[in-house]
Amino acid sequence: MGKILVTGGAGYIGSHTVVELLNKGEEVVIIDNFSNSKKEVLDNIKKITNKDFKFYEINYLDRDAVEKVFEENDIDSVINFAGYKAVGESVQKPLEYYENNIGGAVILLETMKKYNVKKFVFSSSATVYGNPEKVPITEESKIGGTTNPYGTTKLYIEQILQDLYKSDNTWDICILRYFNPVGAHESGLIGEDPKGIPNNLMPYITKVAAGILPELSIFGNDYNTKDGTGVRDYIHVVDLAKGHLLALDKLNKEDNGIFIYNLGTGKGYSVLEMVETFKKVNNVDVPYKIAPRREGDIAECYADPSKAKNELGFEATKNLEDMCRDGWNYQKKQL
Ligand code: UFG
């Protein structure tokens, strides 16, 4: 079988997926332009796996450079992690987000078409469900009503993939809607390392625990949830990474199609539960204050994970303690 092209393979979810692919003995080609990642990640992937891969430092908007990758390698399938992902920034810079995320995906798909590579796994997000009518969220739930351009890029790319499949049903596409990926590889060598002040809960907590930031602001304690704080479906990034291998198995085995799966644990935890678990498991303090709600946030979001379980055999194995322990282990190694 040919190689697997991983765009954004130096990023948070991409790097963990590359580790799992290499551990399984797959041949991997990574493209990344380090827009939100570091070169050391590539060395650390090699340290963890003791395996090598081909790497190109290119921007996926550079069509000629992307074509060269397909020219030089026998690519069999593509996993597209590349993309901007900061919700707040996307509100400030919508055109950059639409150009990069959608433009990049279109160039990638056009190049795949040119080289007759038709297996594609796309990193989508639970954000496409907008404000869900009910939880847990199934894949049949209504999509749309995204509250920021980042989320809208995911929604539009999903639509582009549907249109593409309609035009040519020899494509084989898997859309994975991630819930809230957290934690890190247990080696502590790769993890989530956002540039600047983190937007997401877990990296913010680890930076407060490390004393880099003074305190966590909990955005609202008056939601209609178990303790008033927001509830999310946190999933360990290594579990999530393994979901991509199962998605590829599906594309390699079955008849062609376009498939959509939620990747979550099915369990919802509140912000306060997350903070308390982090403190207990790691025996560190995380000072916090209650702050106003953050615009665009929803009260509750968690997956019905049964479709991925039934059709892919996917099941998250790591619990909230594992996520907190591994997230902190990674942060400590960055100090
Ligand atoms: N939160 C805080 N304080 C913080 C950061 C977050 O209280 O400093 C709270 C939020 O209000 C929310 C929860 O922690 O209740 C989780 O917030 P995150 O920012 O970690 O995650 P979101 O659920 O807002 O967004 C995430 C991803 C998006 C993705 C979305 C899908 O960041 O990329 O899940 O639902 F689109």
Coordinates of C-alpha atoms and ligand atoms in Angstrom, one line a residue:
M1 CA 0.0 0.0 0.0
G2 CA 1.1 3.6 -0.6
K3 CA 1.9 6.3 1.8
I4 CA -0.4 8.4 4.0
L5 CA 0.0 12.1 3.6
V6 CA -0.7 14.0 6.8
T7 CA -1.1 17.8 6.5
G8 CA -0.4 19.6 9.7
G9 CA 1.4 16.6 11.0
A10 CA 3.5 18.7 13.4
G11 CA 0.4 20.1 15.1
Y12 CA -1.3 18.9 18.2
I13 CA -3.7 16.2 16.9
G14 CA -1.6 15.6 13.7
S15 CA 1.6 14.7 15.7
H16 CA -0.3 12.3 17.9
T17 CA -1.9 10.6 14.9
V18 CA 1.5 10.3 13.1
V19 CA 2.9 8.5 16.2
E20 CA 0.0 6.0 16.0
L21 CA 0.4 5.5 12.3
L22 CA 4.2 4.9 12.6
N23 CA 3.7 2.5 15.5
K24 CA 1.4 0.6 13.3
G25 CA 4.0 0.4 10.6
E26 CA 2.5 2.8 8.1
E27 CA 4.6 5.0 5.8
V28 CA 3.9 8.6 6.4
V29 CA 4.6 11.9 4.6
I30 CA 4.1 15.1 6.6
I31 CA 3.6 18.6 5.3
D32 CA 3.6 21.5 7.7
N33 CA 4.6 25.1 7.6
F34 CA 4.9 25.5 11.4
S35 CA 2.3 28.2 11.5
N36 CA 1.2 26.9 14.9
S37 CA 3.8 24.3 15.7
K38 CA 7.5 23.7 16.2
K39 CA 10.2 21.8 14.4
E40 CA 11.2 19.9 17.5
V41 CA 7.9 18.1 17.3
L42 CA 9.2 16.1 14.4
D43 CA 12.3 15.0 16.3
N44 CA 10.1 14.0 19.2
I45 CA 7.9 11.9 17.0
K46 CA 11.0 10.1 15.9
K47 CA 12.2 9.7 19.5
I48 CA 8.8 8.2 20.6
T49 CA 8.5 5.8 17.6
N50 CA 12.1 5.1 16.6
K51 CA 10.7 5.4 13.1
D52 CA 11.3 7.9 10.3
F53 CA 9.0 9.7 7.8
K54 CA 9.3 12.1 5.0
F55 CA 8.8 15.8 5.7
Y56 CA 8.1 18.8 3.5
E57 CA 8.1 22.3 5.0
I58 CA 5.4 23.8 2.8
N59 CA 2.2 25.8 2.9
Y60 CA -0.7 23.8 1.5
L61 CA -1.9 26.9 -0.3
D62 CA 1.2 26.5 -2.5
R63 CA -0.3 24.3 -5.2
D64 CA 3.0 23.7 -7.0
A65 CA 4.7 22.5 -3.8
V66 CA 1.7 20.2 -2.9
E67 CA 1.8 18.7 -6.4
K68 CA 5.5 18.0 -6.0
V69 CA 4.7 16.0 -2.9
F70 CA 2.3 13.8 -4.9
E71 CA 4.8 13.6 -7.8
E72 CA 7.6 12.4 -5.5
N73 CA 5.6 10.0 -3.3
D74 CA 3.1 7.2 -3.9
I75 CA 0.4 8.7 -1.8
D76 CA -2.6 6.4 -1.1
S77 CA -4.7 8.5 1.3
V78 CA -4.7 11.9 2.9
I79 CA -5.5 13.1 6.5
N80 CA -6.0 16.8 6.6
F81 CA -5.2 18.4 9.9
A82 CA -3.8 21.6 8.5
G83 CA -5.8 24.7 9.4
Y84 CA -6.1 27.7 11.7
K85 CA -8.1 26.9 14.8
A86 CA -8.4 29.8 17.1
V87 CA -12.0 30.8 17.6
G88 CA -11.5 34.3 18.8
E89 CA -8.8 35.1 16.2
S90 CA -11.1 33.9 13.4
V91 CA -13.6 36.6 14.4
Q92 CA -10.9 39.2 13.9
K93 CA -9.4 37.7 10.8
P94 CA -12.2 36.0 8.9
L95 CA -10.6 36.3 5.4
E96 CA -7.4 34.6 6.6
Y97 CA -9.4 31.8 8.0
Y98 CA -11.5 31.3 4.9
E99 CA -8.5 31.5 2.6
N100 CA -6.3 29.2 4.6
N101 CA -8.8 26.5 5.8
I102 CA -11.1 26.4 2.8
G103 CA -8.5 27.4 0.1
G104 CA -6.0 24.8 1.5
A105 CA -8.6 22.0 1.5
V106 CA -9.7 22.8 -2.0
I107 CA -6.1 22.8 -3.3
L108 CA -5.4 19.6 -1.6
L109 CA -8.6 17.9 -3.0
E110 CA -7.8 19.2 -6.5
T111 CA -4.3 17.8 -6.3
M112 CA -5.6 14.5 -5.0
K113 CA -8.0 14.4 -8.0
K114 CA -5.2 15.2 -10.4
Y115 CA -3.2 12.3 -9.0
N116 CA -6.2 10.0 -8.6
V117 CA -5.9 9.7 -4.8
K118 CA -9.4 9.6 -3.4
K119 CA -9.3 8.6 0.2
F120 CA -9.6 11.6 2.4
V121 CA -10.0 12.0 6.2
F122 CA -11.1 15.4 7.4
S123 CA -10.7 17.0 10.8
S124 CA -14.0 18.5 11.5
S125 CA -15.4 19.6 14.8
A126 CA -18.5 19.4 17.0
T127 CA -18.6 23.1 16.4
V128 CA -20.6 22.4 13.2
Y129 CA -23.6 21.5 15.4
G130 CA -23.8 25.2 16.6
N131 CA -26.0 25.4 19.7
P132 CA -27.3 21.8 19.8
E133 CA -31.0 21.3 20.3
K134 CA -30.4 18.3 22.6
V135 CA -27.5 16.3 24.1
P136 CA -26.0 13.8 23.5
I137 CA -25.4 14.9 20.0
T138 CA -25.8 12.3 17.2
E139 CA -24.4 12.6 13.7
E140 CA -28.0 13.2 12.5
S141 CA -28.4 16.3 14.6
K142 CA -28.9 19.5 12.7
I143 CA -25.7 21.3 11.6
G144 CA -25.2 25.0 11.0
G145 CA -25.6 28.1 13.1
T146 CA -21.8 28.3 13.8
T147 CA -20.9 31.3 15.8
N148 CA -17.5 32.1 14.4
P149 CA -15.6 31.9 11.1
Y150 CA -13.4 29.1 12.3
G151 CA -16.5 26.9 12.9
T152 CA -17.9 28.1 9.6
T153 CA -14.8 26.9 7.7
K154 CA -15.4 23.4 9.1
L155 CA -19.1 23.5 8.1
Y156 CA -18.3 24.7 4.6
I157 CA -15.5 22.2 4.0
E158 CA -18.0 19.4 5.1
Q159 CA -20.4 20.8 2.4
I160 CA -17.6 20.9 -0.2
L161 CA -16.9 17.2 0.6
Q162 CA -20.5 16.3 0.2
D163 CA -20.7 18.1 -3.2
L164 CA -17.5 16.5 -4.3
Y165 CA -18.7 13.0 -3.4
K166 CA -22.0 13.7 -5.2
S167 CA -20.1 14.7 -8.4
D168 CA -17.9 11.6 -8.3
N169 CA -18.8 8.6 -6.0
T170 CA -15.4 7.0 -6.4
W171 CA -14.2 9.3 -3.6
D172 CA -13.9 7.7 -0.2
I173 CA -14.3 10.3 2.5
C174 CA -14.4 10.3 6.3
I175 CA -15.5 13.4 8.2
L176 CA -14.5 13.2 11.9
R177 CA -16.3 15.6 14.2
Y178 CA -14.0 16.0 17.2
F179 CA -15.4 17.0 20.6
N180 CA -12.8 18.5 23.0
P181 CA -9.3 17.0 22.6
V182 CA -7.1 17.4 25.6
G183 CA -4.1 15.7 27.3
A184 CA -0.8 14.6 25.7
H185 CA 1.3 11.6 24.7
E186 CA 2.3 9.8 27.9
S187 CA 6.0 10.3 27.1
G188 CA 5.4 14.1 27.6
L189 CA 7.4 14.7 24.4
I190 CA 4.4 16.0 22.3
G191 CA 1.3 17.8 23.4
E192 CA -0.6 21.0 23.0
D193 CA 1.6 24.1 23.0
P194 CA -0.4 27.1 21.8
K195 CA 1.4 30.3 20.9
G196 CA 0.5 33.1 23.3
I197 CA -2.3 33.0 25.9
P198 CA -4.3 29.9 25.5
N199 CA -8.0 30.1 24.5
N200 CA -8.8 26.5 25.5
L201 CA -9.5 25.3 29.0
M202 CA -6.8 22.6 29.5
P203 CA -3.8 24.5 28.3
Y204 CA -5.0 27.5 30.3
I205 CA -5.2 25.3 33.5
T206 CA -1.7 23.9 32.9
K207 CA -0.3 27.4 32.6
V208 CA -2.0 28.5 35.8
A209 CA -0.7 25.4 37.6
A210 CA 2.8 26.1 36.3
G211 CA 2.6 29.7 37.6
I212 CA 2.9 31.2 34.1
L213 CA -0.6 32.7 34.4
P214 CA -2.0 34.0 37.7
E215 CA -5.5 32.5 37.7
L216 CA -8.1 30.8 35.6
S217 CA -11.3 32.7 34.7
I218 CA -14.2 30.3 34.6
F219 CA -16.5 31.7 32.0
G220 CA -19.9 31.7 33.7
N221 CA -21.4 29.7 36.6
D222 CA -25.0 30.3 35.8
Y223 CA -25.6 27.9 32.9
N224 CA -28.3 25.3 33.2
T225 CA -25.8 22.5 33.9
K226 CA -25.0 20.3 36.9
D227 CA -22.9 23.0 38.7
G228 CA -23.6 26.0 36.5
T229 CA -20.4 25.9 34.5
G230 CA -20.1 24.7 30.9
V231 CA -20.1 21.0 30.2
R232 CA -17.9 19.5 27.4
D233 CA -16.9 16.0 26.1
Y234 CA -13.2 16.0 26.7
I235 CA -11.4 13.2 24.9
H236 CA -7.7 12.2 25.3
V237 CA -5.8 13.2 22.2
V238 CA -4.2 9.7 22.0
D239 CA -7.7 8.1 21.8
L240 CA -8.7 10.7 19.2
A241 CA -5.5 9.9 17.2
K242 CA -6.4 6.2 17.2
G243 CA -9.8 7.1 15.7
H244 CA -8.1 8.3 12.6
L245 CA -6.5 4.9 12.0
L246 CA -9.9 3.3 12.3
A247 CA -11.3 5.8 9.9
L248 CA -8.5 4.9 7.4
D249 CA -9.3 1.2 7.9
K250 CA -12.9 1.9 7.0
L251 CA -11.9 3.8 3.8
N252 CA -9.6 0.9 2.9
K253 CA -12.1 -1.8 3.5
E254 CA -15.6 -0.8 2.6
D255 CA -17.2 0.3 -0.6
N256 CA -16.8 4.0 -1.4
G257 CA -18.8 6.5 0.5
I258 CA -18.9 9.6 2.6
F259 CA -19.0 8.8 6.3
I260 CA -19.4 11.1 9.3
Y261 CA -18.5 10.2 12.9
N262 CA -18.5 11.9 16.2
L263 CA -15.3 11.3 18.1
G264 CA -16.0 11.8 21.8
T265 CA -16.3 9.8 25.0
G266 CA -20.0 10.4 25.4
K267 CA -19.4 11.8 28.9
G268 CA -19.8 15.5 29.8
Y269 CA -17.7 17.1 32.5
S270 CA -18.1 20.7 33.8
V271 CA -15.3 23.2 34.0
L272 CA -15.3 22.9 37.8
E273 CA -15.1 19.1 37.6
M274 CA -12.1 19.5 35.2
V275 CA -10.3 21.9 37.6
E276 CA -11.0 19.7 40.7
T277 CA -9.8 16.6 38.9
F278 CA -6.7 18.3 37.7
K279 CA -5.8 19.6 41.2
K280 CA -6.4 16.2 42.8
V281 CA -4.6 14.0 40.3
N282 CA -1.6 16.3 40.0
N283 CA -1.5 17.6 43.5
V284 CA -1.2 21.2 42.4
D285 CA -3.2 24.3 43.0
V286 CA -5.2 26.0 40.2
P287 CA -6.5 29.4 41.5
Y288 CA -9.6 30.5 39.7
K289 CA -12.3 33.2 39.7
I290 CA -15.8 33.2 38.3
A291 CA -15.9 35.5 35.3
P292 CA -18.8 36.5 32.9
R293 CA -19.8 34.1 30.2
R294 CA -17.7 34.0 27.0
E295 CA -19.5 35.1 23.9
G296 CA -20.5 32.3 21.6
D297 CA -20.1 29.6 24.3
I298 CA -22.9 27.0 24.7
A299 CA -24.0 25.4 28.0
E300 CA -23.5 21.7 27.2
C301 CA -22.0 19.7 24.4
Y302 CA -21.3 16.0 24.4
A303 CA -21.3 13.2 21.9
D304 CA -23.4 10.2 21.3
P305 CA -20.4 8.1 20.4
S306 CA -22.4 4.9 19.3
K307 CA -22.1 5.3 15.6
A308 CA -18.2 5.4 15.7
K309 CA -18.3 2.4 18.1
N310 CA -20.6 0.4 15.9
E311 CA -19.1 1.2 12.5
L312 CA -15.4 1.9 13.3
G313 CA -15.0 -0.1 16.6
F314 CA -13.9 3.2 18.1
E315 CA -14.1 3.6 21.9
A316 CA -12.2 6.1 24.1
T317 CA -10.2 4.2 26.8
K318 CA -8.7 7.1 28.8
N319 CA -10.6 8.9 31.5
L320 CA -10.5 12.5 32.8
E321 CA -7.7 11.6 35.3
D322 CA -5.5 10.3 32.4
M323 CA -6.2 13.5 30.5
C324 CA -5.3 15.8 33.4
R325 CA -2.2 13.8 34.4
D326 CA -0.8 13.6 30.8
G327 CA -1.6 17.3 30.1
W328 CA 0.4 18.3 33.2
N329 CA 3.2 15.9 32.5
Y330 CA 3.7 17.6 29.1
Q331 CA 3.5 21.1 30.5
K332 CA 6.1 20.3 33.2
K333 CA 8.5 19.2 30.5
Q334 CA 8.1 22.6 28.8
L335 CA 9.2 24.6 31.8
Ligands
UFG1 N1 -13.4 27.9 29.7 C1 -13.2 28.6 30.8 N2 -12.1 29.4 30.9 C2 -11.1 29.4 30.0 C3 -11.3 28.6 28.8 C4 -12.4 27.9 28.7 O1 -14.1 28.7 31.7 O2 -10.1 30.1 30.1 C5 -14.6 27.0 29.6 C6 -15.5 27.4 28.4 O3 -16.4 28.4 28.8 C7 -16.1 26.1 28.1 C8 -15.1 25.0 28.5 O4 -14.2 25.7 29.3 O5 -17.2 25.9 28.9 C9 -14.3 24.5 27.3 O6 -13.8 25.6 26.5 P1 -12.7 25.4 25.4 O7 -12.3 26.8 24.9 O8 -11.6 24.6 25.9 O9 -13.4 24.6 24.3 P2 -14.8 24.9 23.5 O10 -15.7 23.9 23.8 O11 -15.2 26.3 23.6 O12 -14.2 24.8 22.0 C10 -13.7 23.6 21.6 C11 -12.6 23.8 20.5 C12 -13.1 24.3 19.3 C13 -14.2 23.5 18.8 C14 -15.3 23.2 19.9 C15 -16.2 22.2 19.4 O13 -11.7 24.8 21.0 O14 -12.1 24.3 18.3 O15 -14.6 22.8 21.0 O16 -17.3 22.2 20.2 F1 -14.8 24.0 17.7

